[in-house]
Coordinates of N, CA and C in Angstrom, one line a residue:
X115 N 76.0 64.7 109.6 CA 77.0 63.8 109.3 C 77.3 63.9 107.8
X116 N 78.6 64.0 107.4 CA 78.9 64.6 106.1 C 79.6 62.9 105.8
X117 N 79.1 62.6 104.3 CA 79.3 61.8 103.4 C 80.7 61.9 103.2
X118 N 81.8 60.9 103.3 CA 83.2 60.9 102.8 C 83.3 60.3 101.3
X119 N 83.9 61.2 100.7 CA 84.2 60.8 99.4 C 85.2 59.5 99.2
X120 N 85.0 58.6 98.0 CA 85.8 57.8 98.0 C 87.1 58.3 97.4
X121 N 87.9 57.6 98.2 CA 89.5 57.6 97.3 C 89.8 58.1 96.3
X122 N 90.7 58.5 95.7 CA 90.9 59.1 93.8 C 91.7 57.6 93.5
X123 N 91.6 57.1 92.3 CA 91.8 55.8 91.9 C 93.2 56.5 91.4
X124 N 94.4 56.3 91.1 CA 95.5 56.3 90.2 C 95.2 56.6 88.8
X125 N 94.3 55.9 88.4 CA 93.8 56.0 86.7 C 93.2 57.1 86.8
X126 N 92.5 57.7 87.8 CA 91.5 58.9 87.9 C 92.2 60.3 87.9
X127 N 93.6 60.2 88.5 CA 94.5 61.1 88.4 C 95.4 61.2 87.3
X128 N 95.6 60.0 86.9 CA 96.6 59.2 85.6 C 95.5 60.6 84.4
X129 N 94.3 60.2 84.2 CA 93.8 60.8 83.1 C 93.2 62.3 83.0
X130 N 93.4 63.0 84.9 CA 93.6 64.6 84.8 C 94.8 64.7 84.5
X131 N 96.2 64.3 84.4 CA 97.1 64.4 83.8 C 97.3 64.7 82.4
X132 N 96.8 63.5 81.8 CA 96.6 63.1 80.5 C 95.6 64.4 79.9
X133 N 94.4 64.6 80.4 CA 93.9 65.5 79.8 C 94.1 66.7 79.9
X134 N 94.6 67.2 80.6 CA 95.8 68.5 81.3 C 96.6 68.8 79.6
X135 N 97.3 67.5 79.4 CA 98.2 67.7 78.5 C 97.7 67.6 77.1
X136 N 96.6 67.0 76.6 CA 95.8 67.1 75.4 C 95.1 68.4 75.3
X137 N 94.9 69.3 76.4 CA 94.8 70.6 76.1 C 95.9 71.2 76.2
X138 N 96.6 71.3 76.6 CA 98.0 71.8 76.3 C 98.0 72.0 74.7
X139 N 98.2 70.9 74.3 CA 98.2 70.9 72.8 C 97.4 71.8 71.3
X140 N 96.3 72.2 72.4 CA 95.5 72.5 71.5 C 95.6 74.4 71.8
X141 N 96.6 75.0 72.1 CA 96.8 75.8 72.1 C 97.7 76.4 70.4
X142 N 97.4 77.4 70.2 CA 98.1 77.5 68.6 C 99.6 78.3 69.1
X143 N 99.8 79.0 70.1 CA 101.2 79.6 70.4 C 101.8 78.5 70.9
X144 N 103.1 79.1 70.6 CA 104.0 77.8 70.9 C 104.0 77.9 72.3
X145 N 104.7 79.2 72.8 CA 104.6 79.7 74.2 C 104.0 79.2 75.5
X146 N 102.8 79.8 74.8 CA 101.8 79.2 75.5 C 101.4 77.5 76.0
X147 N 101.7 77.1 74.9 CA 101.5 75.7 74.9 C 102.8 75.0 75.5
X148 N 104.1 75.2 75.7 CA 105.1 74.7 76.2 C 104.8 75.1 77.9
X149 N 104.5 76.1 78.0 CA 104.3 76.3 79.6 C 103.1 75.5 79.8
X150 N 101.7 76.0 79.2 CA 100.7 74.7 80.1 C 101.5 73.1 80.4
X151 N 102.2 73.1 79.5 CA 102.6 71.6 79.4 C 103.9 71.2 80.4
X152 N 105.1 72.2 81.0 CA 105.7 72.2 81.5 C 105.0 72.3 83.1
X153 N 104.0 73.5 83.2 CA 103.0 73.6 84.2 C 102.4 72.2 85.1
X154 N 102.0 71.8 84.4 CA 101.0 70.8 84.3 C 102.2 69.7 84.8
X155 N 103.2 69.0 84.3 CA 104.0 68.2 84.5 C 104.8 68.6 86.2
X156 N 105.4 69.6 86.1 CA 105.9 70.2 87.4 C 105.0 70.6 88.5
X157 N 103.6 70.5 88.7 CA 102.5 70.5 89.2 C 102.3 69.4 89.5
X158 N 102.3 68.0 88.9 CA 102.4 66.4 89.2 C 103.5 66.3 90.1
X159 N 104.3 66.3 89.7 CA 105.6 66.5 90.9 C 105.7 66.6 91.7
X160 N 105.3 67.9 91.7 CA 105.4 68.6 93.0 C 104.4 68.3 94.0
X161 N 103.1 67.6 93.7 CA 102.1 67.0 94.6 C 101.7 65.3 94.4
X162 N 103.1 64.9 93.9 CA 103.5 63.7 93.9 C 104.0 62.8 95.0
X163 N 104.1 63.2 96.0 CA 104.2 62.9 97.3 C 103.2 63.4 98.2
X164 N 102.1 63.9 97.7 CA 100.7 63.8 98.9 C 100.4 62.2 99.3
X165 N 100.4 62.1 100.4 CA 99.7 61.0 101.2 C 98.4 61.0 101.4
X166 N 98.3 62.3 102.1 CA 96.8 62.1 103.1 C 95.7 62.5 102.1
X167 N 94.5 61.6 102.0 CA 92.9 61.5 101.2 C 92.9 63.2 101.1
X168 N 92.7 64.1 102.4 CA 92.3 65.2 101.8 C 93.2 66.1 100.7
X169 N 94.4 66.3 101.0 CA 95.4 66.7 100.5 C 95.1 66.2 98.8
X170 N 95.1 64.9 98.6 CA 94.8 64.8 97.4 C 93.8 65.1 96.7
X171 N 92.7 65.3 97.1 CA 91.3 65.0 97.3 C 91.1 66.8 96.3
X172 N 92.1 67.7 97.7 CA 92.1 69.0 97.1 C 92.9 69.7 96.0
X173 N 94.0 68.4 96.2 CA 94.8 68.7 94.3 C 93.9 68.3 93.4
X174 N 93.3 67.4 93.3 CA 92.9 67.0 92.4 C 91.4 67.9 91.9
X175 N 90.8 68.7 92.9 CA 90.0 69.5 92.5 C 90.9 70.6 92.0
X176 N 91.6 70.7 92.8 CA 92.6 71.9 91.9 C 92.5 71.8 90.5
X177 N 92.6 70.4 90.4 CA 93.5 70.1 88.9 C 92.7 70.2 87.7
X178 N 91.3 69.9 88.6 CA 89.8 70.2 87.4 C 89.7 71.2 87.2
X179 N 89.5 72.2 88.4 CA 89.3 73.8 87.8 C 90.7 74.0 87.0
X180 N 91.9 73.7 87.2 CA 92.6 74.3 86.0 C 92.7 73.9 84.4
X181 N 92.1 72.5 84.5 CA 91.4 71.7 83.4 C 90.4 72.3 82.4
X182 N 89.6 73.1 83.7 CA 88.2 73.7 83.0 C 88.9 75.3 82.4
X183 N 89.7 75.7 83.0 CA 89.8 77.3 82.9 C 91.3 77.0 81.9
X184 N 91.8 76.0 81.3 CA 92.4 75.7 80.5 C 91.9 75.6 79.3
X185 N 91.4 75.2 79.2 CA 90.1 74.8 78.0 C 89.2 75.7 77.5
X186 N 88.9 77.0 78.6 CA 88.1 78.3 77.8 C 89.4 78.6 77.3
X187 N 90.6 78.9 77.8 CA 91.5 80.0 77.1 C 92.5 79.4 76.1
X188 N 92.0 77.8 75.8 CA 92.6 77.8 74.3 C 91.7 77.9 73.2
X189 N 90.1 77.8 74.0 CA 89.4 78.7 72.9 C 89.5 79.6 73.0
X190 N 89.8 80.3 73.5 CA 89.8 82.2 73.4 C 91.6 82.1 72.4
X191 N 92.1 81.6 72.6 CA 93.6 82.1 72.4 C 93.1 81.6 70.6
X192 N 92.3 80.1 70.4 CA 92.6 79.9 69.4 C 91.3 80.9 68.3
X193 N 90.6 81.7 69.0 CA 90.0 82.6 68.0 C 90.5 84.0 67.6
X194 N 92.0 83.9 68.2 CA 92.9 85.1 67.7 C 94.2 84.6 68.0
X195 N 94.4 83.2 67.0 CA 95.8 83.1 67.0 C 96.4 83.6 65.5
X196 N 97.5 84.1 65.8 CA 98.4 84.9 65.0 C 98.0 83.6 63.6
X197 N 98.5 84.6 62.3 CA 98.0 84.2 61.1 C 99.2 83.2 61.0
X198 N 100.3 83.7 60.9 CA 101.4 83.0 60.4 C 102.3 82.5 62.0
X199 N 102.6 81.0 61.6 CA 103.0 80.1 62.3 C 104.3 80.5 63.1
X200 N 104.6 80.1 64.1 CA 105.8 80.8 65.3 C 106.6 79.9 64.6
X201 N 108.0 80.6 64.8 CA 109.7 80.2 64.1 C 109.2 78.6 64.7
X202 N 109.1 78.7 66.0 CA 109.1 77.5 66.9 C 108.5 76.1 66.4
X203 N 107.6 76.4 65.4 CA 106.6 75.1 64.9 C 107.0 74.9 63.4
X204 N 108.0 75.9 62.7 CA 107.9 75.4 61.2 C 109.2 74.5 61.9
X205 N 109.0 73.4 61.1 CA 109.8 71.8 60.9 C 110.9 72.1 59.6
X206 N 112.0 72.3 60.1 CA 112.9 72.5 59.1 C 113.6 71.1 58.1
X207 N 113.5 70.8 57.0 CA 113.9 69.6 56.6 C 115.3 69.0 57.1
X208 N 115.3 67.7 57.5 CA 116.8 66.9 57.5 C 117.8 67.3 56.6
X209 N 118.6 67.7 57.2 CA 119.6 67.9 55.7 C 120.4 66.6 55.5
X210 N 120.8 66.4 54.9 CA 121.4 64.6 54.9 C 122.8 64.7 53.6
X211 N 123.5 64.7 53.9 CA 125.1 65.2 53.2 C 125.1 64.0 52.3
X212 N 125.6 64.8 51.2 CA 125.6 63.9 49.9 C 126.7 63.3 49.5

């Protein structure tokens, strides 16, 4: 007789979300870091209408292993990220007409 897991709480998915997206961040290419984060968002979505316990049950392990294998390759990415910053991240000043 196999033990049934309990339910995933909302907050329990709410915060593989959240942490999904705080490694997102910690990516130093822009590239890279706009797709984890588009990924990641369009991935909620799209399994934003699961109903049934298992179905979720198996997104949401999905969603750890991509969490974990997220996480080694922005350390890998960030021990050979390029020297000088992508067009994409320098902050151009306001210009503001005089």
């Amino acid at each position: 007789m196999s033990m049934a897991s309990p339910p995933l709480s909302a907050a329990e998915i709410l915060s593989l979300f959240r942490s999904l997206l705080r490694v997102a961040r910690q990516f130093p290419d822009y590239n890279i870091r706009e797709y984890t984060k588009r990924r990641t968002i369009d991935a909620f979505r799209q399994n934003a209408a699961l109903s049934d316990p298992p179905s979720i049950s198996h997104a949401f392990s999905h969603g750890n292993s991509q969490l974990q294998l997220a996480k080694r390759q922005a350390i890998v990415y960030s021990l050979y990220a390029p020297q000088l910053p992508s067009v994409m991240d320098i902050h151009k000043p306001q210009h503001r007409p005089s």
